């Protein structure tokens, strides 16, 4: 940032220079997304766990095909994290094929500076890359759920470190 100098007319020839202004990170808006448009959600409960602005984990069951959560973080360093869990519910199998895919991500981060300006710092270019699940026929659905969706190796945590440095 360039300084501006003003000269006054008169004998003293004083120069006024405004103070150099710097902006510092004062907050960040984190956006988590989950997208689960497929019929696997009819026979399974999808449970999301994410880091809330106070740094604590929060868990909730997803009720719709899409879920978006925005939080504003003011304390750094901060780890934004999202994880999915899948549990078989009591609904009966009625479809011929089940698709259990669900996409989830720390989708975007917007930096908020001390001067009030905002800047998109991060945006997930491939949110569909982060997913769990697959497709199978009805007769294999129960086995698929217990063998693939119940294993921690499939249910990975997606995270992003935020700091002021």
Short mmCIF file of N, CA and C in Angstrom, two decimals:
data_model
loop_
_atom_site.label_atom_id
_atom_site.label_comp_id
_atom_site.label_asym_id
_atom_site.label_seq_id
_atom_site.Cartn_x
_atom_site.Cartn_y
_atom_site.Cartn_z
N UNK A 1 0.86 -1.16 0.00
CA UNK A 1 0.00 0.00 0.00
C UNK A 1 0.91 1.22 0.00
N UNK A 2 0.65 2.16 -0.86
CA UNK A 2 1.48 3.37 -0.96
C UNK A 2 0.98 4.44 -0.01
N UNK A 3 1.92 5.17 0.59
CA UNK A 3 1.55 6.28 1.46
C UNK A 3 1.31 7.52 0.63
N UNK A 4 0.44 8.40 1.09
CA UNK A 4 0.16 9.65 0.38
C UNK A 4 0.69 10.78 1.24
N UNK A 5 1.43 11.65 0.65
CA UNK A 5 1.99 12.78 1.40
C UNK A 5 1.30 14.06 0.98
N UNK A 6 0.97 14.91 1.96
CA UNK A 6 0.38 16.22 1.70
C UNK A 6 1.35 17.28 2.20
N UNK A 7 1.55 18.29 1.41
CA UNK A 7 2.41 19.41 1.82
C UNK A 7 1.52 20.61 2.10
N UNK A 8 1.83 21.29 3.17
CA UNK A 8 1.06 22.50 3.51
C UNK A 8 1.82 23.71 3.00
N UNK A 9 1.09 24.75 2.54
CA UNK A 9 1.72 25.98 2.11
C UNK A 9 2.09 26.79 3.34
N UNK A 10 3.23 27.34 3.38
CA UNK A 10 3.65 28.14 4.52
C UNK A 10 5.12 27.93 4.79
N UNK A 11 5.56 28.48 5.88
CA UNK A 11 6.98 28.48 6.19
C UNK A 11 7.46 27.15 6.77
N UNK A 12 6.58 26.39 7.47
CA UNK A 12 7.04 25.21 8.19
C UNK A 12 7.30 24.01 7.28
N UNK A 13 6.66 23.96 6.12
CA UNK A 13 6.83 22.87 5.17
C UNK A 13 6.63 21.48 5.81
N UNK A 14 5.59 21.31 6.64
CA UNK A 14 5.31 20.04 7.29
C UNK A 14 4.70 19.05 6.30
N UNK A 15 5.02 17.81 6.46
CA UNK A 15 4.47 16.75 5.61
C UNK A 15 3.59 15.84 6.47
N UNK A 16 2.39 15.53 5.96
CA UNK A 16 1.48 14.64 6.66
C UNK A 16 1.46 13.30 5.93
N UNK A 17 1.75 12.24 6.65
CA UNK A 17 1.67 10.90 6.06
C UNK A 17 0.70 10.08 6.90
N UNK A 18 -0.36 9.58 6.27
CA UNK A 18 -1.29 8.76 7.03
C UNK A 18 -0.59 7.47 7.48
N UNK A 19 -1.04 6.88 8.59
CA UNK A 19 -0.40 5.65 9.06
C UNK A 19 -0.60 4.52 8.05
N UNK A 20 0.41 3.67 7.94
CA UNK A 20 0.33 2.52 7.05
C UNK A 20 -0.71 1.56 7.62
N UNK A 21 -1.66 1.18 6.80
CA UNK A 21 -2.73 0.31 7.28
C UNK A 21 -2.48 -1.12 6.82
N UNK A 22 -2.57 -2.02 7.74
CA UNK A 22 -2.48 -3.43 7.40
C UNK A 22 -3.78 -4.09 7.82
N UNK A 23 -4.13 -5.13 7.14
CA UNK A 23 -5.33 -5.86 7.53
C UNK A 23 -4.90 -7.21 8.11
N UNK A 24 -5.61 -7.62 9.09
CA UNK A 24 -5.33 -8.90 9.72
C UNK A 24 -6.58 -9.77 9.64
N UNK A 25 -6.35 -11.06 9.67
CA UNK A 25 -7.46 -12.00 9.64
C UNK A 25 -8.18 -11.94 10.98
N UNK A 26 -9.48 -11.66 10.94
CA UNK A 26 -10.23 -11.61 12.18
C UNK A 26 -11.23 -12.76 12.31
N UNK A 27 -11.60 -13.37 11.19
CA UNK A 27 -12.55 -14.48 11.21
C UNK A 27 -12.49 -15.23 9.89
N UNK A 28 -13.12 -16.36 9.86
CA UNK A 28 -13.24 -17.13 8.62
C UNK A 28 -14.60 -17.81 8.60
N UNK A 29 -15.24 -17.79 7.44
CA UNK A 29 -16.51 -18.49 7.28
C UNK A 29 -16.21 -19.83 6.60
N UNK A 30 -16.59 -20.91 7.26
CA UNK A 30 -16.37 -22.25 6.74
C UNK A 30 -17.72 -22.79 6.29
N UNK A 31 -17.74 -23.38 5.10
CA UNK A 31 -18.97 -23.96 4.57
C UNK A 31 -18.75 -25.46 4.36
N UNK A 32 -19.56 -26.26 5.05
CA UNK A 32 -19.55 -27.71 4.88
C UNK A 32 -20.72 -28.08 3.98
N UNK A 33 -20.55 -29.11 3.14
CA UNK A 33 -21.68 -29.60 2.34
C UNK A 33 -21.77 -31.12 2.40
N UNK A 34 -23.00 -31.61 2.26
CA UNK A 34 -23.27 -33.03 2.09
C UNK A 34 -24.33 -33.12 1.02
N UNK A 35 -24.14 -34.06 0.09
CA UNK A 35 -25.12 -34.27 -0.98
C UNK A 35 -25.36 -35.77 -1.07
N UNK A 36 -26.59 -36.18 -0.83
CA UNK A 36 -26.93 -37.61 -0.87
C UNK A 36 -28.25 -37.82 -1.61
N UNK A 37 -28.21 -37.72 -2.92
CA UNK A 37 -29.44 -37.77 -3.70
C UNK A 37 -29.99 -39.17 -3.98
N UNK A 38 -29.26 -40.20 -3.61
CA UNK A 38 -29.63 -41.54 -4.05
C UNK A 38 -30.52 -42.28 -3.06
N UNK A 39 -31.10 -43.39 -3.50
CA UNK A 39 -32.11 -44.09 -2.72
C UNK A 39 -31.54 -44.87 -1.53
N UNK A 40 -30.25 -44.97 -1.37
CA UNK A 40 -29.68 -45.62 -0.20
C UNK A 40 -30.11 -44.96 1.09
N UNK A 41 -30.43 -43.68 1.01
CA UNK A 41 -30.87 -42.95 2.21
C UNK A 41 -32.24 -43.41 2.69
N UNK A 42 -32.96 -44.19 1.85
CA UNK A 42 -34.26 -44.71 2.26
C UNK A 42 -34.12 -45.86 3.26
N UNK A 43 -33.01 -46.60 3.19
CA UNK A 43 -32.83 -47.74 4.09
C UNK A 43 -31.66 -47.54 5.06
N UNK A 44 -30.98 -46.41 4.97
CA UNK A 44 -29.88 -46.10 5.88
C UNK A 44 -30.04 -44.69 6.43
N UNK A 45 -29.55 -44.52 7.64
CA UNK A 45 -29.48 -43.19 8.22
C UNK A 45 -28.06 -42.67 8.00
N UNK A 46 -27.95 -41.47 7.46
CA UNK A 46 -26.67 -40.83 7.23
C UNK A 46 -26.46 -39.79 8.34
N UNK A 47 -25.36 -39.92 9.04
CA UNK A 47 -25.09 -39.08 10.20
C UNK A 47 -23.82 -38.29 9.92
N UNK A 48 -23.93 -36.97 10.06
CA UNK A 48 -22.79 -36.10 9.80
C UNK A 48 -22.22 -35.62 11.14
N UNK A 49 -20.89 -35.60 11.21
CA UNK A 49 -20.18 -35.04 12.35
C UNK A 49 -19.27 -33.96 11.80
N UNK A 50 -19.31 -32.78 12.39
CA UNK A 50 -18.50 -31.66 11.91
C UNK A 50 -18.01 -30.84 13.08
N UNK A 51 -17.00 -30.02 12.83
CA UNK A 51 -16.46 -29.15 13.86
C UNK A 51 -17.24 -27.84 13.86
N UNK A 52 -17.80 -27.50 15.02
CA UNK A 52 -18.55 -26.26 15.20
C UNK A 52 -17.55 -25.12 15.44
N UNK A 53 -18.02 -23.89 15.39
CA UNK A 53 -17.14 -22.72 15.52
C UNK A 53 -16.38 -22.69 16.84
N UNK A 54 -16.93 -23.30 17.89
CA UNK A 54 -16.23 -23.32 19.18
C UNK A 54 -15.18 -24.44 19.27
N UNK A 55 -14.99 -25.18 18.18
CA UNK A 55 -13.99 -26.25 18.14
C UNK A 55 -14.51 -27.60 18.57
N UNK A 56 -15.76 -27.67 19.02
CA UNK A 56 -16.35 -28.93 19.46
C UNK A 56 -17.00 -29.66 18.29
N UNK A 57 -17.01 -30.99 18.35
CA UNK A 57 -17.70 -31.78 17.34
C UNK A 57 -19.20 -31.74 17.59
N UNK A 58 -19.95 -31.66 16.50
CA UNK A 58 -21.41 -31.71 16.59
C UNK A 58 -21.88 -32.79 15.62
N UNK A 59 -22.89 -33.55 16.02
CA UNK A 59 -23.38 -34.65 15.21
C UNK A 59 -24.87 -34.49 14.99
N UNK A 60 -25.32 -34.81 13.79
CA UNK A 60 -26.74 -34.76 13.48
C UNK A 60 -27.10 -35.71 12.36
N UNK A 61 -28.34 -36.17 12.35
CA UNK A 61 -28.81 -37.04 11.30
C UNK A 61 -29.33 -36.19 10.14
N UNK A 62 -28.95 -36.57 8.94
CA UNK A 62 -29.38 -35.83 7.76
C UNK A 62 -30.80 -36.24 7.40
N UNK A 63 -31.61 -35.25 7.04
CA UNK A 63 -33.01 -35.49 6.77
C UNK A 63 -33.38 -35.28 5.30
N UNK A 64 -32.53 -34.64 4.54
CA UNK A 64 -32.85 -34.28 3.17
C UNK A 64 -31.73 -34.73 2.25
N UNK A 65 -31.88 -34.48 0.96
CA UNK A 65 -30.86 -34.89 -0.01
C UNK A 65 -29.63 -33.99 0.01
N UNK A 66 -29.78 -32.79 0.55
CA UNK A 66 -28.64 -31.86 0.62
C UNK A 66 -28.60 -31.21 1.99
N UNK A 67 -27.37 -30.93 2.43
CA UNK A 67 -27.16 -30.30 3.73
C UNK A 67 -26.02 -29.31 3.58
N UNK A 68 -26.22 -28.10 4.06
CA UNK A 68 -25.18 -27.07 4.03
C UNK A 68 -25.12 -26.45 5.42
N UNK A 69 -23.91 -26.32 5.93
CA UNK A 69 -23.71 -25.70 7.24
C UNK A 69 -22.60 -24.68 7.12
N UNK A 70 -22.90 -23.44 7.53
CA UNK A 70 -21.90 -22.37 7.53
C UNK A 70 -21.63 -21.97 8.97
N UNK A 71 -20.35 -21.87 9.29
CA UNK A 71 -19.96 -21.43 10.63
C UNK A 71 -18.97 -20.28 10.47
N UNK A 72 -18.91 -19.43 11.48
CA UNK A 72 -17.92 -18.35 11.49
C UNK A 72 -16.95 -18.60 12.63
N UNK A 73 -15.69 -18.76 12.28
CA UNK A 73 -14.62 -19.07 13.22
C UNK A 73 -13.88 -17.79 13.57
N UNK A 74 -13.63 -17.58 14.87
CA UNK A 74 -12.89 -16.39 15.30
C UNK A 74 -11.63 -16.74 16.08
N UNK A 75 -11.51 -17.99 16.51
CA UNK A 75 -10.34 -18.42 17.27
C UNK A 75 -9.48 -19.35 16.41
N UNK A 76 -8.22 -18.98 16.27
CA UNK A 76 -7.28 -19.75 15.45
C UNK A 76 -6.12 -20.23 16.30
N UNK A 77 -5.46 -21.31 15.98
CA UNK A 77 -5.72 -22.20 14.84
C UNK A 77 -7.02 -22.98 15.03
N UNK A 78 -7.57 -23.46 13.92
CA UNK A 78 -8.85 -24.15 13.91
C UNK A 78 -8.79 -25.26 12.87
N UNK A 79 -9.34 -26.41 13.19
CA UNK A 79 -9.43 -27.50 12.22
C UNK A 79 -10.89 -27.70 11.85
N UNK A 80 -11.22 -27.40 10.60
CA UNK A 80 -12.56 -27.64 10.08
C UNK A 80 -12.59 -29.09 9.61
N UNK A 81 -13.50 -29.89 10.16
CA UNK A 81 -13.54 -31.31 9.82
C UNK A 81 -14.98 -31.78 9.66
N UNK A 82 -15.17 -32.70 8.71
CA UNK A 82 -16.49 -33.30 8.48
C UNK A 82 -16.29 -34.79 8.24
N UNK A 83 -17.21 -35.58 8.80
CA UNK A 83 -17.16 -37.03 8.66
C UNK A 83 -18.58 -37.56 8.55
N UNK A 84 -18.73 -38.66 7.82
CA UNK A 84 -20.03 -39.30 7.66
C UNK A 84 -20.02 -40.67 8.32
N UNK A 85 -21.17 -41.05 8.86
CA UNK A 85 -21.42 -42.40 9.35
C UNK A 85 -22.73 -42.87 8.74
N UNK A 86 -22.81 -44.16 8.50
CA UNK A 86 -24.01 -44.74 7.90
C UNK A 86 -24.47 -45.90 8.78
N UNK A 87 -25.78 -45.92 9.07
CA UNK A 87 -26.37 -47.01 9.86
C UNK A 87 -27.62 -47.50 9.16
N UNK A 88 -27.81 -48.79 9.15
CA UNK A 88 -29.01 -49.38 8.59
C UNK A 88 -30.19 -49.01 9.47
N UNK A 89 -31.27 -48.53 8.86
CA UNK A 89 -32.49 -48.22 9.62
C UNK A 89 -33.50 -49.37 9.46
N UNK A 90 -34.72 -49.17 9.91
CA UNK A 90 -35.72 -50.26 9.93
C UNK A 90 -36.56 -50.34 8.66
N UNK A 91 -36.35 -49.45 7.72
CA UNK A 91 -37.16 -49.46 6.50
C UNK A 91 -36.90 -50.72 5.68
N UNK A 92 -37.94 -51.19 5.01
CA UNK A 92 -37.84 -52.39 4.18
C UNK A 92 -37.19 -52.08 2.83
N UNK A 93 -36.57 -53.09 2.27
CA UNK A 93 -35.99 -52.99 0.94
C UNK A 93 -37.12 -53.05 -0.09
N UNK A 94 -37.28 -52.02 -0.89
CA UNK A 94 -38.36 -52.00 -1.87
C UNK A 94 -37.88 -51.75 -3.30
N UNK A 95 -36.65 -51.30 -3.47
CA UNK A 95 -36.12 -51.01 -4.80
C UNK A 95 -35.26 -52.18 -5.29
N UNK A 96 -35.06 -52.26 -6.61
CA UNK A 96 -34.26 -53.35 -7.17
C UNK A 96 -32.76 -53.09 -7.07
N UNK A 97 -32.37 -51.84 -7.05
CA UNK A 97 -30.96 -51.45 -6.92
C UNK A 97 -30.88 -50.32 -5.91
N UNK A 98 -29.83 -50.36 -5.09
CA UNK A 98 -29.61 -49.30 -4.12
C UNK A 98 -28.27 -48.62 -4.39
N UNK A 99 -28.29 -47.30 -4.30
CA UNK A 99 -27.09 -46.50 -4.50
C UNK A 99 -26.85 -45.75 -3.19
N UNK A 100 -25.71 -46.03 -2.56
CA UNK A 100 -25.41 -45.49 -1.24
C UNK A 100 -24.45 -44.31 -1.27
N UNK A 101 -24.15 -43.81 -2.44
CA UNK A 101 -23.16 -42.73 -2.53
C UNK A 101 -23.63 -41.47 -1.83
N UNK A 102 -22.69 -40.85 -1.14
CA UNK A 102 -22.93 -39.56 -0.49
C UNK A 102 -21.64 -38.76 -0.64
N UNK A 103 -21.76 -37.52 -1.03
CA UNK A 103 -20.62 -36.63 -1.22
C UNK A 103 -20.57 -35.65 -0.05
N UNK A 104 -19.39 -35.46 0.51
CA UNK A 104 -19.27 -34.53 1.64
C UNK A 104 -17.91 -33.87 1.60
N UNK A 105 -17.86 -32.62 2.11
CA UNK A 105 -16.63 -31.87 1.99
C UNK A 105 -16.63 -30.62 2.87
N UNK A 106 -15.42 -30.17 3.21
CA UNK A 106 -15.23 -28.79 3.66
C UNK A 106 -15.21 -28.04 2.33
N UNK A 107 -16.34 -27.47 1.96
CA UNK A 107 -16.53 -26.97 0.60
C UNK A 107 -15.82 -25.64 0.32
N UNK A 108 -15.92 -24.70 1.25
CA UNK A 108 -15.28 -23.41 0.99
C UNK A 108 -14.89 -22.73 2.29
N UNK A 109 -13.92 -21.82 2.17
CA UNK A 109 -13.49 -21.00 3.30
C UNK A 109 -13.37 -19.57 2.80
N UNK A 110 -14.00 -18.64 3.50
CA UNK A 110 -13.91 -17.22 3.18
C UNK A 110 -13.23 -16.51 4.33
N UNK A 111 -12.13 -15.84 4.05
CA UNK A 111 -11.42 -15.08 5.08
C UNK A 111 -12.10 -13.74 5.28
N UNK A 112 -12.23 -13.33 6.53
CA UNK A 112 -12.82 -12.03 6.88
C UNK A 112 -11.74 -11.25 7.61
N UNK A 113 -11.39 -10.09 7.07
CA UNK A 113 -10.28 -9.31 7.61
C UNK A 113 -10.77 -8.18 8.52
N UNK A 114 -9.82 -7.64 9.28
CA UNK A 114 -10.12 -6.59 10.26
C UNK A 114 -10.72 -5.34 9.63
N UNK A 115 -10.44 -5.10 8.36
CA UNK A 115 -11.01 -3.92 7.69
C UNK A 115 -12.39 -4.19 7.09
N UNK A 116 -12.93 -5.40 7.34
CA UNK A 116 -14.27 -5.73 6.86
C UNK A 116 -14.29 -6.41 5.50
N UNK A 117 -13.17 -6.49 4.83
CA UNK A 117 -13.16 -7.13 3.52
C UNK A 117 -13.21 -8.64 3.66
N UNK A 118 -13.76 -9.28 2.65
CA UNK A 118 -13.85 -10.73 2.59
C UNK A 118 -13.13 -11.22 1.35
N UNK A 119 -12.55 -12.40 1.47
CA UNK A 119 -11.80 -12.97 0.35
C UNK A 119 -12.01 -14.48 0.34
N UNK A 120 -12.42 -15.00 -0.81
CA UNK A 120 -12.55 -16.45 -0.93
C UNK A 120 -11.15 -17.05 -0.88
N UNK A 121 -10.88 -17.81 0.15
CA UNK A 121 -9.56 -18.37 0.37
C UNK A 121 -9.44 -19.77 -0.20
N UNK A 122 -10.53 -20.53 -0.13
CA UNK A 122 -10.51 -21.92 -0.58
C UNK A 122 -11.88 -22.32 -1.09
N UNK A 123 -11.89 -23.06 -2.18
CA UNK A 123 -13.13 -23.65 -2.68
C UNK A 123 -12.77 -25.02 -3.24
N UNK A 124 -13.49 -26.03 -2.79
CA UNK A 124 -13.22 -27.40 -3.21
C UNK A 124 -13.57 -27.55 -4.69
N UNK A 125 -12.58 -27.77 -5.53
CA UNK A 125 -12.87 -27.87 -6.96
C UNK A 125 -13.53 -29.18 -7.35
N UNK A 126 -13.41 -30.20 -6.49
CA UNK A 126 -13.96 -31.51 -6.81
C UNK A 126 -14.76 -32.08 -5.64
N UNK A 127 -15.86 -31.42 -5.24
CA UNK A 127 -16.60 -31.92 -4.08
C UNK A 127 -17.12 -33.33 -4.28
N UNK A 128 -17.34 -33.73 -5.53
CA UNK A 128 -17.85 -35.07 -5.77
C UNK A 128 -16.77 -36.12 -5.59
N UNK A 129 -15.53 -35.70 -5.42
CA UNK A 129 -14.44 -36.65 -5.21
C UNK A 129 -14.54 -37.31 -3.84
N UNK A 130 -15.07 -36.61 -2.87
CA UNK A 130 -15.17 -37.13 -1.52
C UNK A 130 -16.50 -37.83 -1.33
N UNK A 131 -16.49 -39.13 -1.38
CA UNK A 131 -17.75 -39.82 -1.22
C UNK A 131 -17.53 -41.17 -0.55
N UNK A 132 -18.62 -41.70 -0.07
CA UNK A 132 -18.62 -43.07 0.42
C UNK A 132 -19.73 -43.80 -0.29
N UNK A 133 -19.61 -45.09 -0.35
CA UNK A 133 -20.70 -45.90 -0.87
C UNK A 133 -20.56 -46.25 -2.33
N UNK A 134 -21.53 -47.01 -2.80
CA UNK A 134 -21.60 -47.47 -4.17
C UNK A 134 -22.98 -48.00 -4.46
N UNK A 135 -23.09 -48.80 -5.53
CA UNK A 135 -24.38 -49.35 -5.94
C UNK A 135 -24.38 -50.86 -5.78
N UNK A 136 -25.57 -51.42 -5.51
CA UNK A 136 -25.70 -52.87 -5.48
C UNK A 136 -27.18 -53.25 -5.64
N UNK A 137 -27.38 -54.52 -6.00
CA UNK A 137 -28.74 -55.04 -6.14
C UNK A 137 -29.32 -55.31 -4.75
N UNK A 138 -30.64 -55.37 -4.68
CA UNK A 138 -31.34 -55.54 -3.41
C UNK A 138 -30.83 -56.74 -2.62
N UNK A 139 -30.63 -57.87 -3.30
CA UNK A 139 -30.21 -59.07 -2.58
C UNK A 139 -28.82 -58.94 -1.95
N UNK A 140 -28.05 -57.95 -2.36
CA UNK A 140 -26.72 -57.71 -1.80
C UNK A 140 -26.67 -56.49 -0.87
N UNK A 141 -27.78 -55.78 -0.73
CA UNK A 141 -27.79 -54.52 0.01
C UNK A 141 -27.41 -54.70 1.48
N UNK A 142 -27.98 -55.68 2.17
CA UNK A 142 -27.67 -55.87 3.58
C UNK A 142 -26.19 -56.20 3.78
N UNK A 143 -25.68 -57.07 2.94
CA UNK A 143 -24.27 -57.44 3.02
C UNK A 143 -23.37 -56.23 2.72
N UNK A 144 -23.77 -55.45 1.71
CA UNK A 144 -22.99 -54.27 1.34
C UNK A 144 -22.91 -53.28 2.50
N UNK A 145 -24.02 -53.04 3.15
CA UNK A 145 -24.06 -52.10 4.28
C UNK A 145 -23.14 -52.57 5.39
N UNK A 146 -23.24 -53.85 5.76
CA UNK A 146 -22.41 -54.34 6.87
C UNK A 146 -20.94 -54.46 6.50
N UNK A 147 -20.64 -54.82 5.27
CA UNK A 147 -19.24 -55.01 4.86
C UNK A 147 -18.52 -53.72 4.46
N UNK A 148 -19.24 -52.78 3.87
CA UNK A 148 -18.58 -51.60 3.31
C UNK A 148 -18.89 -50.30 4.04
N UNK A 149 -20.11 -50.09 4.43
CA UNK A 149 -20.48 -48.82 5.02
C UNK A 149 -20.24 -48.76 6.52
N UNK A 150 -20.07 -49.90 7.14
CA UNK A 150 -19.86 -49.92 8.58
C UNK A 150 -18.39 -49.90 8.96
N UNK A 151 -17.50 -49.91 7.99
CA UNK A 151 -16.07 -49.96 8.28
C UNK A 151 -15.47 -48.56 8.35
N UNK A 152 -14.72 -48.28 9.40
CA UNK A 152 -14.11 -46.94 9.56
C UNK A 152 -13.18 -46.55 8.41
N UNK A 153 -12.59 -47.51 7.72
CA UNK A 153 -11.68 -47.17 6.62
C UNK A 153 -12.41 -46.48 5.46
N UNK A 154 -13.68 -46.75 5.31
CA UNK A 154 -14.48 -46.10 4.27
C UNK A 154 -14.92 -44.71 4.72
N UNK A 155 -15.23 -44.58 6.00
CA UNK A 155 -15.79 -43.35 6.54
C UNK A 155 -14.68 -42.39 6.96
N UNK A 156 -14.07 -41.79 6.00
CA UNK A 156 -12.92 -40.91 6.25
C UNK A 156 -13.35 -39.50 6.66
N UNK A 157 -12.51 -38.89 7.47
CA UNK A 157 -12.73 -37.50 7.87
C UNK A 157 -12.06 -36.60 6.86
N UNK A 158 -12.77 -35.59 6.41
CA UNK A 158 -12.21 -34.57 5.52
C UNK A 158 -11.94 -33.35 6.40
N UNK A 159 -10.71 -32.83 6.36
CA UNK A 159 -10.41 -31.71 7.25
C UNK A 159 -9.53 -30.66 6.58
N UNK A 160 -9.52 -29.48 7.17
CA UNK A 160 -8.74 -28.35 6.67
C UNK A 160 -8.27 -27.56 7.88
N UNK A 161 -6.96 -27.29 7.92
CA UNK A 161 -6.38 -26.50 9.02
C UNK A 161 -6.47 -25.02 8.68
N UNK A 162 -6.90 -24.20 9.63
CA UNK A 162 -6.96 -22.76 9.46
C UNK A 162 -6.06 -22.09 10.51
N UNK A 163 -5.24 -21.16 10.08
CA UNK A 163 -4.42 -20.41 11.04
C UNK A 163 -4.22 -19.00 10.53
N UNK A 164 -3.74 -18.13 11.38
CA UNK A 164 -3.51 -16.74 10.99
C UNK A 164 -2.12 -16.53 10.42
N UNK A 165 -1.27 -17.52 10.49
CA UNK A 165 0.11 -17.37 10.05
C UNK A 165 0.39 -17.78 8.68
#
